[in-house]
PDB file of C-alpha atoms in Angstrom:
ATOM      1  CA  MET A   1     128.263  69.207 156.250  1.00  0.00           C
ATOM      2  CA  GLY A   2     125.380  67.862 158.136  1.00  0.00           C
ATOM      3  CA  ILE A   3     123.487  70.580 159.155  1.00  0.00           C
ATOM      4  CA  SER A   4     119.520  70.760 160.969  1.00  0.00           C
ATOM      5  CA  VAL A   5     117.333  72.920 162.060  1.00  0.00           C
ATOM      6  CA  GLY A   6     118.151  74.934 164.924  1.00  0.00           C
ATOM      7  CA  ASP A   7     122.041  73.973 164.776  1.00  0.00           C
ATOM      8  CA  VAL A   8     123.716  77.141 165.971  1.00  0.00           C
ATOM      9  CA  ILE A   9     127.127  77.356 164.356  1.00  0.00           C
ATOM     10  CA  ALA A  10     130.166  78.788 165.152  1.00  0.00           C
ATOM     11  CA  ILE A  11     132.290  80.465 162.721  1.00  0.00           C
ATOM     12  CA  GLY A  12     135.080  82.826 164.189  1.00  0.00           C
ATOM     13  CA  ARG A  13     133.367  85.517 166.252  1.00  0.00           C
ATOM     14  CA  HIS A  14     130.386  85.192 163.888  1.00  0.00           C
ATOM     15  CA  ARG A  15     127.246  83.092 164.436  1.00  0.00           C
ATOM     16  CA  VAL A  16     124.886  81.067 162.391  1.00  0.00           C
ATOM     17  CA  VAL A  17     121.598  79.784 163.365  1.00  0.00           C
ATOM     18  CA  CYS A  18     120.163  77.272 160.658  1.00  0.00           C
ATOM     19  CA  GLU A  19     116.198  77.738 160.556  1.00  0.00           C
ATOM     20  CA  GLU A  20     114.217  75.636 157.595  1.00  0.00           C
ATOM     21  CA  ASP A  21     115.016  77.321 154.655  1.00  0.00           C
ATOM     22  CA  LEU A  22     117.114  79.998 155.665  1.00  0.00           C
ATOM     23  CA  TYR A  23     120.509  80.830 157.820  1.00  0.00           C
ATOM     24  CA  PHE A  24     120.618  83.568 160.124  1.00  0.00           C
ATOM     25  CA  VAL A  25     124.358  84.827 160.345  1.00  0.00           C
ATOM     26  CA  THR A  26     125.276  87.310 163.312  1.00  0.00           C
ATOM     27  CA  PHE A  27     128.226  89.256 162.215  1.00  0.00           C
ATOM     28  CA  ILE A  28     130.610  90.369 165.173  1.00  0.00           C
ATOM     29  CA  GLY A  29     133.844  91.948 164.002  1.00  0.00           C
ATOM     30  CA  GLU A  30     135.824  91.524 160.780  1.00  0.00           C
ATOM     31  CA  THR A  31     134.553  88.729 158.307  1.00  0.00           C
ATOM     32  CA  THR A  32     137.941  87.018 157.174  1.00  0.00           C
ATOM     33  CA  VAL A  33     138.866  84.782 154.389  1.00  0.00           C
ATOM     34  CA  GLU A  34     138.605  81.784 156.718  1.00  0.00           C
ATOM     35  CA  ASP A  35     134.911  82.801 157.856  1.00  0.00           C
ATOM     36  CA  THR A  36     133.844  83.410 154.207  1.00  0.00           C
ATOM     37  CA  TRP A  37     135.025  79.914 153.462  1.00  0.00           C
ATOM     38  CA  GLU A  38     132.718  78.074 156.755  1.00  0.00           C
ATOM     39  CA  LEU A  39     130.161  80.510 155.717  1.00  0.00           C
ATOM     40  CA  ASP A  40     130.210  79.242 152.172  1.00  0.00           C
ATOM     41  CA  LYS A  41     129.333  75.383 153.384  1.00  0.00           C
ATOM     42  CA  ILE A  42     126.712  76.476 155.018  1.00  0.00           C
ATOM     43  CA  ILE A  43     125.637  78.594 151.976  1.00  0.00           C
ATOM     44  CA  ARG A  44     125.985  75.487 149.478  1.00  0.00           C
ATOM     45  CA  HIS A  45     124.039  73.339 151.864  1.00  0.00           C
ATOM     46  CA  TYR A  46     121.008  75.481 151.790  1.00  0.00           C
ATOM     47  CA  ALA A  47     121.376  76.203 147.976  1.00  0.00           C
ATOM     48  CA  LYS A  48     120.667  72.230 147.825  1.00  0.00           C
ATOM     49  CA  GLN A  49     116.833  73.593 148.283  1.00  0.00           C
ATOM     50  CA  GLY A  50     117.116  75.679 144.848  1.00  0.00           C
ATOM     51  CA  TYR A  51     117.423  79.027 146.321  1.00  0.00           C
ATOM     52  CA  LEU A  52     118.978  80.782 149.124  1.00  0.00           C
ATOM     53  CA  LEU A  53     117.386  83.253 152.203  1.00  0.00           C
ATOM     54  CA  CYS A  54     119.762  84.904 154.575  1.00  0.00           C
ATOM     55  CA  LEU A  55     118.946  86.785 157.155  1.00  0.00           C
ATOM     56  CA  GLY A  56     121.876  88.737 158.588  1.00  0.00           C
ATOM     57  CA  ASP A  57     122.429  91.328 162.154  1.00  0.00           C
ATOM     58  CA  ILE A  58     125.579  93.620 161.009  1.00  0.00           C
ATOM     59  CA  THR A  59     124.619  95.420 164.558  1.00  0.00           C
ATOM     60  CA  HIS A  60     128.419  94.001 165.503  1.00  0.00           C
ATOM     61  CA  ALA A  61     129.962  93.878 162.442  1.00  0.00           C
ATOM     62  CA  VAL A  62     133.172  96.078 161.911  1.00  0.00           C
ATOM     63  CA  SER A  63     134.334  94.944 158.123  1.00  0.00           C
ATOM     64  CA  MET A  64     135.208  92.626 155.662  1.00  0.00           C
ATOM     65  CA  SER A  65     138.546  92.220 154.563  1.00  0.00           C
ATOM     66  CA  HIS A  66     139.505  93.125 150.722  1.00  0.00           C
ATOM     67  CA  GLU A  67     140.283  89.169 150.124  1.00  0.00           C
ATOM     68  CA  ALA A  68     137.095  88.064 151.973  1.00  0.00           C
ATOM     69  CA  ARG A  69     135.018  90.414 149.337  1.00  0.00           C
ATOM     70  CA  LYS A  70     137.106  89.143 146.413  1.00  0.00           C
ATOM     71  CA  LEU A  71     136.203  85.374 147.525  1.00  0.00           C
ATOM     72  CA  THR A  72     132.535  86.112 148.417  1.00  0.00           C
ATOM     73  CA  ALA A  73     132.428  87.384 144.698  1.00  0.00           C
ATOM     74  CA  GLN A  74     134.276  84.534 143.383  1.00  0.00           C
ATOM     75  CA  LEU A  75     131.994  82.348 145.182  1.00  0.00           C
ATOM     76  CA  SER A  76     128.992  83.686 144.889  1.00  0.00           C
ATOM     77  CA  ARG A  77     129.259  83.610 141.079  1.00  0.00           C
ATOM     78  CA  ASP A  78     130.384  79.521 140.957  1.00  0.00           C
ATOM     79  CA  LEU A  79     126.998  79.018 143.001  1.00  0.00           C
ATOM     80  CA  ASN A  80     124.576  80.320 140.334  1.00  0.00           C
ATOM     81  CA  CYS A  81     121.768  80.067 142.764  1.00  0.00           C
ATOM     82  CA  PRO A  82     118.676  82.704 143.117  1.00  0.00           C
ATOM     83  CA  GLY A  83     118.087  83.707 146.639  1.00  0.00           C
ATOM     84  CA  ALA A  84     117.443  87.072 148.636  1.00  0.00           C
ATOM     85  CA  THR A  85     119.663  88.356 151.515  1.00  0.00           C
ATOM     86  CA  ALA A  86     118.313  90.995 154.047  1.00  0.00           C
ATOM     87  CA  LEU A  87     120.716  92.889 156.291  1.00  0.00           C
ATOM     88  CA  TYR A  88     119.578  94.981 159.191  1.00  0.00           C
ATOM     89  CA  GLY A  89     121.147  96.476 162.217  1.00  0.00           C
ATOM     90  CA  GLY A  90     124.305  98.372 162.376  1.00  0.00           C
ATOM     91  CA  SER A  91     124.943 102.386 162.415  1.00  0.00           C
ATOM     92  CA  ALA A  92     123.609 104.376 159.495  1.00  0.00           C
ATOM     93  CA  VAL A  93     127.850 103.937 158.255  1.00  0.00           C
ATOM     94  CA  THR A  94     127.478 100.572 158.385  1.00  0.00           C
ATOM     95  CA  ARG A  95     124.252 100.400 156.721  1.00  0.00           C
ATOM     96  CA  VAL A  96     126.017 102.487 153.967  1.00  0.00           C
ATOM     97  CA  LEU A  97     129.192 101.103 153.701  1.00  0.00           C
ATOM     98  CA  ALA A  98     127.226  97.118 153.445  1.00  0.00           C
ATOM     99  CA  SER A  99     124.727  99.042 150.706  1.00  0.00           C
ATOM    100  CA  LEU A 100     127.938  99.955 148.845  1.00  0.00           C
ATOM    101  CA  VAL A 101     129.270  96.191 149.111  1.00  0.00           C
ATOM    102  CA  LEU A 102     126.345  94.752 147.907  1.00  0.00           C
ATOM    103  CA  LYS A 103     125.750  96.898 144.988  1.00  0.00           C
ATOM    104  CA  ALA A 104     129.019  96.306 143.648  1.00  0.00           C
ATOM    105  CA  MET A 105     128.813  92.799 144.387  1.00  0.00           C
ATOM    106  CA  THR A 106     125.662  93.010 141.978  1.00  0.00           C
ATOM    107  CA  LEU A 107     127.375  94.658 139.313  1.00  0.00           C
ATOM    108  CA  ILE A 108     130.781  92.296 139.802  1.00  0.00           C
ATOM    109  CA  VAL A 109     129.025  89.057 140.264  1.00  0.00           C
ATOM    110  CA  ARG A 110     125.537  89.500 138.000  1.00  0.00           C
ATOM    111  CA  ASP A 111     124.188  86.858 140.190  1.00  0.00           C
ATOM    112  CA  MET A 112     120.362  86.200 140.496  1.00  0.00           C
ATOM    113  CA  ARG A 113     120.057  87.659 144.484  1.00  0.00           C
ATOM    114  CA  VAL A 114     118.833  90.382 145.822  1.00  0.00           C
ATOM    115  CA  TYR A 115     119.708  92.473 148.679  1.00  0.00           C
ATOM    116  CA  SER A 116     118.057  94.568 150.994  1.00  0.00           C
ATOM    117  CA  LEU A 117     119.088  96.806 154.358  1.00  0.00           C
ATOM    118  CA  PHE A 118     116.856  97.135 157.049  1.00  0.00           C
ATOM    119  CA  LYS A 119     117.024  99.184 160.634  1.00  0.00           C
ATOM    120  CA  THR A 120     115.098  96.087 162.627  1.00  0.00           C
ATOM    121  CA  GLU A 121     115.146  92.023 162.035  1.00  0.00           C
ATOM    122  CA  ALA A 122     111.469  92.281 161.396  1.00  0.00           C
ATOM    123  CA  GLU A 123     111.801  94.297 159.003  1.00  0.00           C
ATOM    124  CA  ALA A 124     113.932  92.400 157.140  1.00  0.00           C
ATOM    125  CA  ARG A 125     112.706  89.059 157.931  1.00  0.00           C
ATOM    126  CA  ALA A 126     109.009  90.706 156.511  1.00  0.00           C
ATOM    127  CA  TRP A 127     110.820  91.150 153.371  1.00  0.00           C
ATOM    128  CA  LEU A 128     112.579  87.420 152.887  1.00  0.00           C
ATOM    129  CA  ALA A 129     108.391  86.554 153.540  1.00  0.00           C
ATOM    130  CA  GLU A 130     107.866  88.454 150.828  1.00  0.00           C
ATOM    131  CA  GLN A 131     111.004  87.015 148.725  1.00  0.00           C
ATOM    132  CA  ARG A 132     110.229  83.093 149.595  1.00  0.00           C
ATOM    133  CA  PRO A 133     107.454  82.659 147.010  1.00  0.00           C
ATOM    134  CA  LEU A 134     109.129  84.334 144.164  1.00  0.00           C
ATOM    135  CA  LEU A 135     112.289  82.405 144.918  1.00  0.00           C
ATOM    136  CA  ARG A 136     110.305  79.270 144.929  1.00  0.00           C
ATOM    137  CA  ALA A 137     108.632  80.217 141.809  1.00  0.00           C
ATOM    138  CA  GLN A 138     111.696  80.683 140.453  1.00  0.00           C
ATOM    139  CA  ARG A 139     113.084  77.201 141.535  1.00  0.00           C
ATOM    140  CA  ASP A 140     110.310  75.499 140.186  1.00  0.00           C
ATOM    141  CA  GLY A 141     110.209  77.183 136.662  1.00  0.00           C
ATOM    142  CA  HIS A 142     113.774  76.200 136.389  1.00  0.00           C
ATOM    143  CA  ARG A 143     113.431  72.318 136.968  1.00  0.00           C
ATOM    144  CA  ALA A 144     110.482  72.165 134.648  1.00  0.00           C
ATOM    145  CA  ALA A 145     112.409  73.929 131.969  1.00  0.00           C
ATOM    146  CA  SER A 146     114.949  71.586 133.050  1.00  0.00           C
ATOM    147  CA  GLY A 147     113.014  68.478 132.333  1.00  0.00           C
TER     148      GLY A 147
END
């Protein structure tokens, strides 16, 4: 999959904007297994840089199917790449549900990714900006140790 900075990719009703070292997903409605497979292609593209940065707008998100949650956990385990995901927007209920899903992912996957929820895009982007140098250092340390 050829991805370039500025690309806007439709995945079902969702939209992904490709930025230099992060992908920005606007979730609309339910996230299905099919959506998850398509999003995984984008994630794997960004994982080639040695870390992942994801910004997600959940303002119009409804849910994630049980099958999509299971697939997301499986794909995350297989990826083995450090990263940070910042989600923002949505109602208080949506943020609580998203928080529960993210906590479960952290426990199940035991991956090298951190997740956080915010009210605004500006807060989410600021947090990701703080994570970027940490992830780059982690990546560079891993590469140095590998040879």
